[in-house]
Coordinates of C-alpha atoms in Angstrom, one line a residue:
Chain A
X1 CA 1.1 64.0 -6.1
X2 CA 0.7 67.1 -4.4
X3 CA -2.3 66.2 -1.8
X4 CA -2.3 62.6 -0.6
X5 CA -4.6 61.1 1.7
X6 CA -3.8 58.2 4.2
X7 CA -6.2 56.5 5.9
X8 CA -5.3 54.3 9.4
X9 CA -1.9 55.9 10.4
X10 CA -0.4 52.6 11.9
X11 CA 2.6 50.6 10.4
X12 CA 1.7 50.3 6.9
X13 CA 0.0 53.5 6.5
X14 CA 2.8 55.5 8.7
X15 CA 5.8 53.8 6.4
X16 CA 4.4 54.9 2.9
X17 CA 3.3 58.5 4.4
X18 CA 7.0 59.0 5.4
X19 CA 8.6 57.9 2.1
X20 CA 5.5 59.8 -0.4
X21 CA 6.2 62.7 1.6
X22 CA 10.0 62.2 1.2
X23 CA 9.8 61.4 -2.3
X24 CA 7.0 63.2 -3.8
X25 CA 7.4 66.2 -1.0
X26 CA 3.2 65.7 -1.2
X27 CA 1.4 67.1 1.6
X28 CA 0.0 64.4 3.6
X29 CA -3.8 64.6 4.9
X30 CA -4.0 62.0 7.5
X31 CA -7.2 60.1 8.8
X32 CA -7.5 57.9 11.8
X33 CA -10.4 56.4 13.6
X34 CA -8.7 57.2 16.4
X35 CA -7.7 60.9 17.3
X36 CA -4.6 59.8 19.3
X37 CA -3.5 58.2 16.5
X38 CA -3.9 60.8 14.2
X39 CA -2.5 63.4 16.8
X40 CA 0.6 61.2 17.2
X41 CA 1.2 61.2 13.3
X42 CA 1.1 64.5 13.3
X43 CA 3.3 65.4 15.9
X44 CA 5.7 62.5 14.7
X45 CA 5.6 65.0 11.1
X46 CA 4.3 61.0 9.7
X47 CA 1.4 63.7 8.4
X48 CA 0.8 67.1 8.0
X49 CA -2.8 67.8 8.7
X50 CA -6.0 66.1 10.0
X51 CA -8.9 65.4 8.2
X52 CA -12.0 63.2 7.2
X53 CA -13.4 61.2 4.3
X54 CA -16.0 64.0 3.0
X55 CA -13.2 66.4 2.6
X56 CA -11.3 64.2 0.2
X57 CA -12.8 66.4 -2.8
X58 CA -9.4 67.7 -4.0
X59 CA -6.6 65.1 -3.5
X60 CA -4.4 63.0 -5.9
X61 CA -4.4 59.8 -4.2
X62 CA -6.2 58.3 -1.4
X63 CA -4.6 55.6 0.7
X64 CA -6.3 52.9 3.1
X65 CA -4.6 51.4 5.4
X66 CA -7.3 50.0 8.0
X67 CA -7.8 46.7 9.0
X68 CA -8.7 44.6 6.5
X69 CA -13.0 44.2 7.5
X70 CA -13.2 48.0 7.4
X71 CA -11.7 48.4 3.9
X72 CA -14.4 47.7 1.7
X73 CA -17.1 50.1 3.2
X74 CA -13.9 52.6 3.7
X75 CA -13.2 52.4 0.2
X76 CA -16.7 52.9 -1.1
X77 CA -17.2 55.9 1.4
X78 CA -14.4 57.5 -0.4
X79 CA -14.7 56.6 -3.8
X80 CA -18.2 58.3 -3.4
X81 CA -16.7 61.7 -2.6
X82 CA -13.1 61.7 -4.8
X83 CA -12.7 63.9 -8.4
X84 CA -12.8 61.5 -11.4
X85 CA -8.6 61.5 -11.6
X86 CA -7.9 60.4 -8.2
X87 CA -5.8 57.7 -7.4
X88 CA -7.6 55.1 -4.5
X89 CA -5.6 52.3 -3.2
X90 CA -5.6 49.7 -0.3
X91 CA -2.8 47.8 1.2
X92 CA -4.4 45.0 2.5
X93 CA -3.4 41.2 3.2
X94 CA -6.4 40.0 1.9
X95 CA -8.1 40.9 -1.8
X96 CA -11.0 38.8 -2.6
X97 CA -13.5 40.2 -0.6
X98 CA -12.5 43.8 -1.2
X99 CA -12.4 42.9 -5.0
X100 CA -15.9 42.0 -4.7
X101 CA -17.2 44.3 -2.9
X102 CA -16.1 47.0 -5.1
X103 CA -17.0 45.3 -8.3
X104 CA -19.9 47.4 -9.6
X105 CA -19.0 50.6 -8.2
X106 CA -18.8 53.5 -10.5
X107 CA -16.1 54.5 -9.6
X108 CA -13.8 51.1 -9.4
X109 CA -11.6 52.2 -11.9
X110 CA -9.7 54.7 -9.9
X111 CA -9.4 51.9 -7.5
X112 CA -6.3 49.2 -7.6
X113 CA -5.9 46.4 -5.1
X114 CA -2.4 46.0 -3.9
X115 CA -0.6 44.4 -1.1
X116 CA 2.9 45.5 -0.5
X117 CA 4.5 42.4 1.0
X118 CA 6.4 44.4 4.0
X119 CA 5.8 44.6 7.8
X120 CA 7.5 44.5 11.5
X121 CA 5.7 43.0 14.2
X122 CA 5.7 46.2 15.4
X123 CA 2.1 48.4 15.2
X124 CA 1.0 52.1 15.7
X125 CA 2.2 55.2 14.2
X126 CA 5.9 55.2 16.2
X127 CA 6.3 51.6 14.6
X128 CA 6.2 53.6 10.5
X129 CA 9.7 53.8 9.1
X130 CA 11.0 55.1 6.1
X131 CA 12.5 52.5 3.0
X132 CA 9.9 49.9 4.8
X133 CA 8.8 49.1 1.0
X134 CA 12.1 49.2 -0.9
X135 CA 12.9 46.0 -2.8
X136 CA 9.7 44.4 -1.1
X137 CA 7.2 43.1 -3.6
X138 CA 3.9 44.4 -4.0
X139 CA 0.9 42.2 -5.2
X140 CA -1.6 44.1 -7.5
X141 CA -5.3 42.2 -8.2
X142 CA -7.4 42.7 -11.0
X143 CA -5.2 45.7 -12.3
X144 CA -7.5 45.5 -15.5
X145 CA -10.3 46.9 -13.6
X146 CA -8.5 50.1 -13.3
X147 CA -8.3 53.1 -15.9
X148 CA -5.0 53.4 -17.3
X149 CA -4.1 57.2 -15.9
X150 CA -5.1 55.9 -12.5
X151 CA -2.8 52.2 -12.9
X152 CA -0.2 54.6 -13.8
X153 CA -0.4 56.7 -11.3
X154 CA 0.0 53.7 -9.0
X155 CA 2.7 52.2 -10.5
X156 CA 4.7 55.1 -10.6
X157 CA 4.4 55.5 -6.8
X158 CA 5.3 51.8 -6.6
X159 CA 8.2 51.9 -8.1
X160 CA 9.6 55.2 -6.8
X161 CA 9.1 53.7 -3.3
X162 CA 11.4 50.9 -4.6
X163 CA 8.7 47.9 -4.9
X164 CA 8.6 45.1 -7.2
X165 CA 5.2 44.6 -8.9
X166 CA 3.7 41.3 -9.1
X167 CA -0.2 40.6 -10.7
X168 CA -2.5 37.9 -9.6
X169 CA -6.3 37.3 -9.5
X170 CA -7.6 37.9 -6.1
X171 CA -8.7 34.4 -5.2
X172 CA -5.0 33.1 -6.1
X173 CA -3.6 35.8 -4.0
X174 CA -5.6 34.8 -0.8
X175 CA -5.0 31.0 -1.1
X176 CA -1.1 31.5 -1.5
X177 CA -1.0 34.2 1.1
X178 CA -3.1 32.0 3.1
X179 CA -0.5 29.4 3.4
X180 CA 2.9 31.6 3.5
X181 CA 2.2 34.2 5.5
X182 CA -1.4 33.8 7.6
X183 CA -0.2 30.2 8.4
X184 CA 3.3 31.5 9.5
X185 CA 1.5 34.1 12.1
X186 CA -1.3 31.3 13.5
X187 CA 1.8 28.9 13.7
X188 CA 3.6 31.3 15.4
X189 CA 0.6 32.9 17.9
X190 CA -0.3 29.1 18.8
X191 CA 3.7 28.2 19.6
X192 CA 3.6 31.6 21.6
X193 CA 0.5 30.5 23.5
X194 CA 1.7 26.8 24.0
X195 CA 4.7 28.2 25.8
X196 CA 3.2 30.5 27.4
X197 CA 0.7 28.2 29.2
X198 CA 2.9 25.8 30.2
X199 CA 6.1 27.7 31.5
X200 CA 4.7 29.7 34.6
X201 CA 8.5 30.9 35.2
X202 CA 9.0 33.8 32.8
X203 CA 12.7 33.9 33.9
X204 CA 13.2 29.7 32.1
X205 CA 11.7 31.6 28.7
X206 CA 14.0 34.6 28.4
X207 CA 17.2 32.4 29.5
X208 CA 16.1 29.3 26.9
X209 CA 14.7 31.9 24.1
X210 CA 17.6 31.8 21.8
X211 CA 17.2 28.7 21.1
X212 CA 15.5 28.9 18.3
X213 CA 12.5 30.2 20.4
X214 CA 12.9 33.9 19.6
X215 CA 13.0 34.1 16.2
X216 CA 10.1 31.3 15.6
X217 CA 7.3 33.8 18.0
X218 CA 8.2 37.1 16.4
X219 CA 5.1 37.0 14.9
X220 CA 3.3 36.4 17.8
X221 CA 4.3 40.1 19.0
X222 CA 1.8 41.1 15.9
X223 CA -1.5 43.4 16.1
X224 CA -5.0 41.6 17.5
X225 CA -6.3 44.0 16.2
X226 CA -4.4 43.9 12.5
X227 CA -4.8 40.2 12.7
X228 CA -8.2 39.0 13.9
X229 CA -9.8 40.5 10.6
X230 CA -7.4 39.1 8.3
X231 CA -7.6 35.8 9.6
X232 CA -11.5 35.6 9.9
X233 CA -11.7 37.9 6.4
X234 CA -9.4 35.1 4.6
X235 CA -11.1 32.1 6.7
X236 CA -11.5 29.4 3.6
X237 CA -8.3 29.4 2.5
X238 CA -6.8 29.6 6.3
X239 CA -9.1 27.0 7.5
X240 CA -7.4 24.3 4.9
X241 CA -3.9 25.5 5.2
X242 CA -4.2 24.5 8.8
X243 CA -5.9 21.5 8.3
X244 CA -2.4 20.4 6.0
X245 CA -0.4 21.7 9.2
X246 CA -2.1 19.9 11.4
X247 CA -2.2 16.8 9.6
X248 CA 1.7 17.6 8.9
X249 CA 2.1 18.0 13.0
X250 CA 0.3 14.7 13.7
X251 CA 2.0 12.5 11.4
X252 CA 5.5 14.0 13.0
X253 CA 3.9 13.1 16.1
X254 CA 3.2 9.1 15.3
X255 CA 6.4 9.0 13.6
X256 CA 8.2 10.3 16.5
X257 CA 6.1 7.9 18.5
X258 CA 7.4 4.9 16.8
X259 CA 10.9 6.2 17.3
X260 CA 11.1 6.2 13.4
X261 CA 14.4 8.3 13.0
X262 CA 14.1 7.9 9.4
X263 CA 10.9 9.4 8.8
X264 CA 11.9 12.0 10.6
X265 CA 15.4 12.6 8.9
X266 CA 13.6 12.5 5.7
X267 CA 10.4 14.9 6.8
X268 CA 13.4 17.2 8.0
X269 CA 15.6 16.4 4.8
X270 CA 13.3 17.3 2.4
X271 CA 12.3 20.6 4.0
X272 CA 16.1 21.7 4.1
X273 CA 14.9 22.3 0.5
X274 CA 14.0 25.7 1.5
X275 CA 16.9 27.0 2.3
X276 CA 18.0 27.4 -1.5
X277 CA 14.8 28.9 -2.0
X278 CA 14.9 31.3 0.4
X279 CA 18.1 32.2 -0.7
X280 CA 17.0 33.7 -3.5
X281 CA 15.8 36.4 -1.5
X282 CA 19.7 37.7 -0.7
X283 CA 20.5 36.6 -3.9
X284 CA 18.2 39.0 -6.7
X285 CA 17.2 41.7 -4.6
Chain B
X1 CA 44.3 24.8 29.6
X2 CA 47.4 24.0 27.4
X3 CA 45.7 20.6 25.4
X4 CA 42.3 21.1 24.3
X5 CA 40.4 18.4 22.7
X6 CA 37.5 18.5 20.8
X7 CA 35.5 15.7 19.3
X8 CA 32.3 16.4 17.3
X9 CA 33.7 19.2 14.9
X10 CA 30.3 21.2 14.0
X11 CA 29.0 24.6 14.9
X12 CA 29.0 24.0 18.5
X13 CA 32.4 22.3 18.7
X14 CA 34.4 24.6 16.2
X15 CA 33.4 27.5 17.7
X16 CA 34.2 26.7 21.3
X17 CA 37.7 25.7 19.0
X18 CA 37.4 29.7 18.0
X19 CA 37.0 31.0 21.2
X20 CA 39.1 28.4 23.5
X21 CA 42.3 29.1 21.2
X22 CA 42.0 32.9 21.4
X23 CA 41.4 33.2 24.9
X24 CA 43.5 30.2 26.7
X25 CA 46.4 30.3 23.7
X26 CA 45.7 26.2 24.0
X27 CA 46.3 23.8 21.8
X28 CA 43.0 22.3 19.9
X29 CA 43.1 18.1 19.0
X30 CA 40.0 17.9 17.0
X31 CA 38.6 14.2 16.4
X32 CA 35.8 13.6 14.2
X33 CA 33.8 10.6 13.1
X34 CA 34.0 12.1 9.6
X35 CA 37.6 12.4 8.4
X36 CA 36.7 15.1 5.6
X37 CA 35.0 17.1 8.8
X38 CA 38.2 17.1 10.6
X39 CA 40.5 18.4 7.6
X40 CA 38.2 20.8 7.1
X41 CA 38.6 22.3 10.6
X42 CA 42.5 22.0 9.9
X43 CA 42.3 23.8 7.6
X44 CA 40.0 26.1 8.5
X45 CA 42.6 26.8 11.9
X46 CA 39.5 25.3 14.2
X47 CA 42.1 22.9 15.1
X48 CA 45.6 22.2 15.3
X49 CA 46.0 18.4 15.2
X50 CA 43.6 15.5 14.2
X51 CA 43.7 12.5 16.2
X52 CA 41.6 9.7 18.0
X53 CA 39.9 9.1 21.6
X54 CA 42.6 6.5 22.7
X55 CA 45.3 9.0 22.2
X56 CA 43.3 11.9 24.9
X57 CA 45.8 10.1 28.1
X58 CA 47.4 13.7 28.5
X59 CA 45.2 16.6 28.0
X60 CA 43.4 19.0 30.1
X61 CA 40.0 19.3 28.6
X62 CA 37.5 17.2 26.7
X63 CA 34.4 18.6 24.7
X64 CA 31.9 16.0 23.8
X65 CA 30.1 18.1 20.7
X66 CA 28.4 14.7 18.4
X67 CA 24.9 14.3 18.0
X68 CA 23.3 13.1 21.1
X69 CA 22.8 10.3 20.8
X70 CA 26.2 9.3 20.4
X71 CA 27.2 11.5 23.6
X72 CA 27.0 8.6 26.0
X73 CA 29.3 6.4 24.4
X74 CA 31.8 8.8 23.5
X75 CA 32.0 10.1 26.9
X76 CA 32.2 6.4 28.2
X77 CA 35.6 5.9 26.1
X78 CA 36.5 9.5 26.9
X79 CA 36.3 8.7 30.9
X80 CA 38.0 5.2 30.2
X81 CA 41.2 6.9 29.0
X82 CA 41.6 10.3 30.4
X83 CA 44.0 10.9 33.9
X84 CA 42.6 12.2 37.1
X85 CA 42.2 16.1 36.7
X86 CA 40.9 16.2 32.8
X87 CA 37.9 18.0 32.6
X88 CA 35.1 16.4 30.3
X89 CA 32.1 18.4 29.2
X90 CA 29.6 17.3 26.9
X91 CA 27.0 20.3 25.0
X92 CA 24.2 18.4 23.8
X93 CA 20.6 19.7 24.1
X94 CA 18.9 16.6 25.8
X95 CA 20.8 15.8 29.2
X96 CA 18.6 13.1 31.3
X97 CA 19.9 10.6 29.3
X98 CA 23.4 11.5 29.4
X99 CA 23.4 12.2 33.0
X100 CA 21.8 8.5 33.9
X101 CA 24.2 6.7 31.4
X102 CA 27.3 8.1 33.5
X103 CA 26.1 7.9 37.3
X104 CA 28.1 4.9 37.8
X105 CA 31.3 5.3 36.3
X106 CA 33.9 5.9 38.3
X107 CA 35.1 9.0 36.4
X108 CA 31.7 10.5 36.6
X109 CA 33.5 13.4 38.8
X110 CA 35.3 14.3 36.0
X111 CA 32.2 15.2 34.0
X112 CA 30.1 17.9 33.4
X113 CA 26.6 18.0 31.8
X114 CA 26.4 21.0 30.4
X115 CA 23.9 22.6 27.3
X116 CA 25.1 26.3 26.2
X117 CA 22.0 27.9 24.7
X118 CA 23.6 29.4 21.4
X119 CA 23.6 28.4 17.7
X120 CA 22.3 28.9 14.1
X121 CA 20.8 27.5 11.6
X122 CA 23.9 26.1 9.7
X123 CA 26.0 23.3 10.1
X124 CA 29.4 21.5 9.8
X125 CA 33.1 23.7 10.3
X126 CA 32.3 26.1 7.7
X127 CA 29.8 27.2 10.6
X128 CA 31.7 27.8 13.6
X129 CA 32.3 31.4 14.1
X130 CA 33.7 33.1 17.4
X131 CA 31.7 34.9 20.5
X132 CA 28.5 32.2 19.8
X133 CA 28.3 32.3 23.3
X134 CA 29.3 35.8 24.8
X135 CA 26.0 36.3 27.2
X136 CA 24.4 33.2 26.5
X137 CA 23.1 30.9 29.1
X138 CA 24.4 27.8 29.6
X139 CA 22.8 25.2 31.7
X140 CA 24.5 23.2 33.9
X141 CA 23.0 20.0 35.1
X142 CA 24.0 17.7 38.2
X143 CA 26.8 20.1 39.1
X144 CA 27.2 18.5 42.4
X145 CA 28.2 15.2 41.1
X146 CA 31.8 16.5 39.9
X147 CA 34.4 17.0 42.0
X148 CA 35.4 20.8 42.6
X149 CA 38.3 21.2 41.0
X150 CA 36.6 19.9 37.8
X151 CA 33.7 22.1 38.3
X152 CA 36.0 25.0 38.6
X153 CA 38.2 24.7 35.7
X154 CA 34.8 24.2 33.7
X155 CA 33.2 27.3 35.5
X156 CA 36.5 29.0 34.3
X157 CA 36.2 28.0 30.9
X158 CA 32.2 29.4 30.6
X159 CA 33.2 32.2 32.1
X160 CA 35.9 33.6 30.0
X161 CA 33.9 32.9 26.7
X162 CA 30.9 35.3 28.6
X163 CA 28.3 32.5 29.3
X164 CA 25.7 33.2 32.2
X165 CA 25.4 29.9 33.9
X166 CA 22.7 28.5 35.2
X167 CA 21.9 24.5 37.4
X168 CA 19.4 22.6 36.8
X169 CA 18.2 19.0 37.6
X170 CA 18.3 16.9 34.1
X171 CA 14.9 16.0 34.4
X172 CA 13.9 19.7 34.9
X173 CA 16.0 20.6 31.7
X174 CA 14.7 18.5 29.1
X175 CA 11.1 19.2 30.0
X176 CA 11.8 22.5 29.8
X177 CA 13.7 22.7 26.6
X178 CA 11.5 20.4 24.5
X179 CA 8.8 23.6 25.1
X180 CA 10.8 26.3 24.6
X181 CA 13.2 24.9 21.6
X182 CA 12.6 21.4 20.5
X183 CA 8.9 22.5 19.9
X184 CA 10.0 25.6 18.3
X185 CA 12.1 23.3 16.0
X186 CA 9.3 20.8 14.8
X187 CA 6.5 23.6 14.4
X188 CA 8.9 25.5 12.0
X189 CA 10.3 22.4 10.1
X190 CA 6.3 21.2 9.3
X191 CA 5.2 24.9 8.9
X192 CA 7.9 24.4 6.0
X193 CA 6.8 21.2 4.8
X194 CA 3.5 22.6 4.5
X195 CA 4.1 25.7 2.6
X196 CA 6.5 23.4 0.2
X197 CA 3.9 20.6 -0.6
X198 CA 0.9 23.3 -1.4
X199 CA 3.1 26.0 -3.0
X200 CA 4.5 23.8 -6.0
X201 CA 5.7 27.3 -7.7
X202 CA 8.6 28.2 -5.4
X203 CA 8.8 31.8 -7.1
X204 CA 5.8 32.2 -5.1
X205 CA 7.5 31.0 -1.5
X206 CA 9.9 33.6 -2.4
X207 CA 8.2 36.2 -3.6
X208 CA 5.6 36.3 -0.1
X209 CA 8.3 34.8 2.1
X210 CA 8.8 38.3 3.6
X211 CA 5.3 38.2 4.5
X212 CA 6.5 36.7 8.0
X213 CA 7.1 33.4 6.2
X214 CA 10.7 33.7 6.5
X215 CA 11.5 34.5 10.4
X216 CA 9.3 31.7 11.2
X217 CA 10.9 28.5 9.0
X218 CA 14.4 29.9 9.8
X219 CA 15.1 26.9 12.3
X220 CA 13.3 24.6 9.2
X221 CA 17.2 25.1 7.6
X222 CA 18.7 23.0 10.7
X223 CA 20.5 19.9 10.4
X224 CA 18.5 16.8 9.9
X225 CA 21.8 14.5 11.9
X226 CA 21.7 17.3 14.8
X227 CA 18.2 17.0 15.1
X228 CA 16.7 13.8 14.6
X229 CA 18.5 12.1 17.6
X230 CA 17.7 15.2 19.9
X231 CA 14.0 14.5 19.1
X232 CA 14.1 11.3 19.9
X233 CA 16.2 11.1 22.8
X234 CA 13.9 13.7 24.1
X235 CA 10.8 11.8 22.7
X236 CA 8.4 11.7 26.2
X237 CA 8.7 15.8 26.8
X238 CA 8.5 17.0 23.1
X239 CA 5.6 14.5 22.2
X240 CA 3.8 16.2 25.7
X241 CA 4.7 19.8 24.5
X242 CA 3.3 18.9 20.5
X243 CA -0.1 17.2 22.2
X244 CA -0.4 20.8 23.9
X245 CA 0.3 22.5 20.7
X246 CA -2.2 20.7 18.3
X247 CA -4.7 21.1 21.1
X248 CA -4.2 24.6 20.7
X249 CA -4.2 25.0 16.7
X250 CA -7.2 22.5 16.8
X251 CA -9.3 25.2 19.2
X252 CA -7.7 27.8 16.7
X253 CA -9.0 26.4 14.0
X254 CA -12.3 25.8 15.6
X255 CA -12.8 29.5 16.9
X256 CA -11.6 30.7 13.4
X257 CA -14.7 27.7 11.8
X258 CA -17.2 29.2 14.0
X259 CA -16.3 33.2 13.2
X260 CA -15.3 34.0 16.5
X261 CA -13.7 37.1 16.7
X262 CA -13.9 38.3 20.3
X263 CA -12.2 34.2 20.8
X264 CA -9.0 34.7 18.2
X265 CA -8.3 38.3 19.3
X266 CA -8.2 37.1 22.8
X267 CA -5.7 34.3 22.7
X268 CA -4.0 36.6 20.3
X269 CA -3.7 39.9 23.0
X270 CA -3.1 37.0 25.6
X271 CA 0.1 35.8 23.8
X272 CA 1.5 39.2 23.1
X273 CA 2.5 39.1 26.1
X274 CA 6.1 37.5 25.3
X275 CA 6.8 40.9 24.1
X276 CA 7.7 42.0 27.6
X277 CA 8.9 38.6 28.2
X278 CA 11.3 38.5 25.1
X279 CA 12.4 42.3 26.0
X280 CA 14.4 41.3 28.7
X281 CA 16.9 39.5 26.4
X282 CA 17.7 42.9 24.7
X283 CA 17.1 44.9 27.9
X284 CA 19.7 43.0 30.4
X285 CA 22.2 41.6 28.0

């Protein structure tokens, strides 16, 4: 792990720079589409030098980081130009189409799929923190497709950065990340908006925000630019979890309408249920 | 401040208990329409005797903490019984209601509307915990219709537990609060419901729940018996602000159908604008 490459120096990208370089002391080679960016990583020490995909002859792993619609064609670029025993991995929220994409390329088995299940709603290379990934799960998809020195590889990154490793076929991944996260940031960007649009005083937001308000938009403080492609690159399975939320919001809607209190009470009852669940979370890790 | 009474012994009750006993020494007489409830907050040292409304003849405050739609009642028999300088303030998050119940009573001077903006997502005694409200606003609504040295003592009372006050006309309140909180409240609870029906493997809930899943459902832990009766006493303004909301998740849905990118990062850069808005709360408190 002496040479890594990291490719789109924001959050994601910035976070496991700072904790390979900390753990692995690897030289990072940073790559950025855009040079402020990269020049911001490396004066932040996130990197340690500047580069670009046709020098990626000689490194042990190559990371990408990009927005999810650039991956695939990223990906291929490099996988064209690495040494047979490099490690290439993405770390994006949606696999299917990057699975397929990547499918008959000769070199797809020094490529695995993951998606480390970590974030702020914070962007950019100032937003990349160290332990971002510690006790966070990390999806891999179609880990089979891999050669075994190159799954190794990866997992022994993952687990010296302190994730837990989880395996799924990329279509399951995308239709259950569909509804519990990319439904949770449209939910949130549309009860943001709604707000927005209807309370002209500012001040009457900040003074009635913690009521609930603050902690139900912190998604909507996410990247446009993260998010647009992950919403339109996972569309299918987006499009019908918010056809269940909307149908969800409506019937609230005629219940509350008919002053049914115990519809309501039992809608509301039943989805206390995920407070046990979510408990979990404190309790195992 | 000497005799304190409470009635409604929750999160919002026991811990203006907390904070009303450490700062004014006084005496707490907690009354609760569940008799396990008020035991609970003996023992606890929320309160320091358990009795009944009839029995408030001699005390110098009166905090009206049920579920709202039991507020107008209480604080009928509360006015009935109390002498000529007790103080009666009620906390509940709708207040139009309230307000027109009690124009004509010939107590009314005694009262005070008020709605502190603070809480969590728990319930019951075990709940209360003190400072809830140090620099939290609390909204004060037809001020002008108690009699000054009512107003005072309660201006007193919100001051020396750190809330920023702020007046409002009821009417003005509950319109604004069903955007900014009772919204935020139903979008969370069917963002839950959701995620429950489709995900029937909960390991899966959480396993991506720190995917942004988590922040966002937080309020979808609430109390059903808080807040059933503050939707529906609030019914006309929340069922405006949900129209508004599926309006917007419907044209969401429809930019996201049609592909449109330039569309979805637009209202997305639009709404990240609550950023600067939600800033303030860390920068001036």
């Amino acid at each position: 792990m002496e040479r890594v490459a990291v490719i789109g120096l924001g959050l994601i990208g910035g976070s496991l720079s700072l904790d390979i370089k900390e753990v692995f002391g690897s030289k990072i080679i940073g790559i950025d589409g855009s040079l402020e960016n990269a020049e911001k990583a490396l004066s932040l020490g996130i990197i340690d030098e500047i580069s670009t995909i046709e020098n990626l002859t000689n490194v042990d792993v190559v990371i990408i980081a990009t927005p999810v619609d650039t991956v695939s064609e990223i990906t291929k670029q490099v996988l064209n130009v690495i040494s047979d025993d490099t490690l290439v991995f993405d770390v994006g929220s949606v696999k299917e189409e990057i699975c397929l994409a990547l499918e008959n390329h000769p070199k797809r088995v020094n490529f695995v799929a993951a998606h480390p299940i970590a974030g702020t709603e914070f962007s950019g290379p100032d937003a990349a923190i160290r332990n971002l990934f510690r006790n966070k799960i990390n999806i891999l998809c179609d880990i089979d497709k891999s050669k075994k020195e190159i799954s190794d590889k990866a997992f022994l990154i993952f687990e010296k950065l302190g994730m837990k490793l989880k395996f799924m076929k990329p279509a399951e991944h995308d239709r259950h990340i569909a509804y519990v996260s990319h439904l949770s940031h449209v939910s949130s960007f549309m009860l943001g908006k709604t707000v927005l649009e209807i309370e002209k005083d500012e001040q009457n937001i900040f003074d009635m925000a913690g009521s609930g308000f603050e902690s139900t938009v912190r998604l909507a403080k996410s990247s446009p630019s993260t998010w647009t492609p992950i919403f339109t690159e996972n569309k299918k399975n987006l499009l019908s979890s918010l056809d269940e939320y909307i149908k969800n919001l409506v019937e609230f809607r005629s219940s509350l309408k008919e002053g049914d209190k115990d519809e309501i009470f039992k809608m509301m009852k039943e989805t206390n249920h995920l407070k046990e669940i979510l408990n979990g979370i404190n309790k195992n890790y």
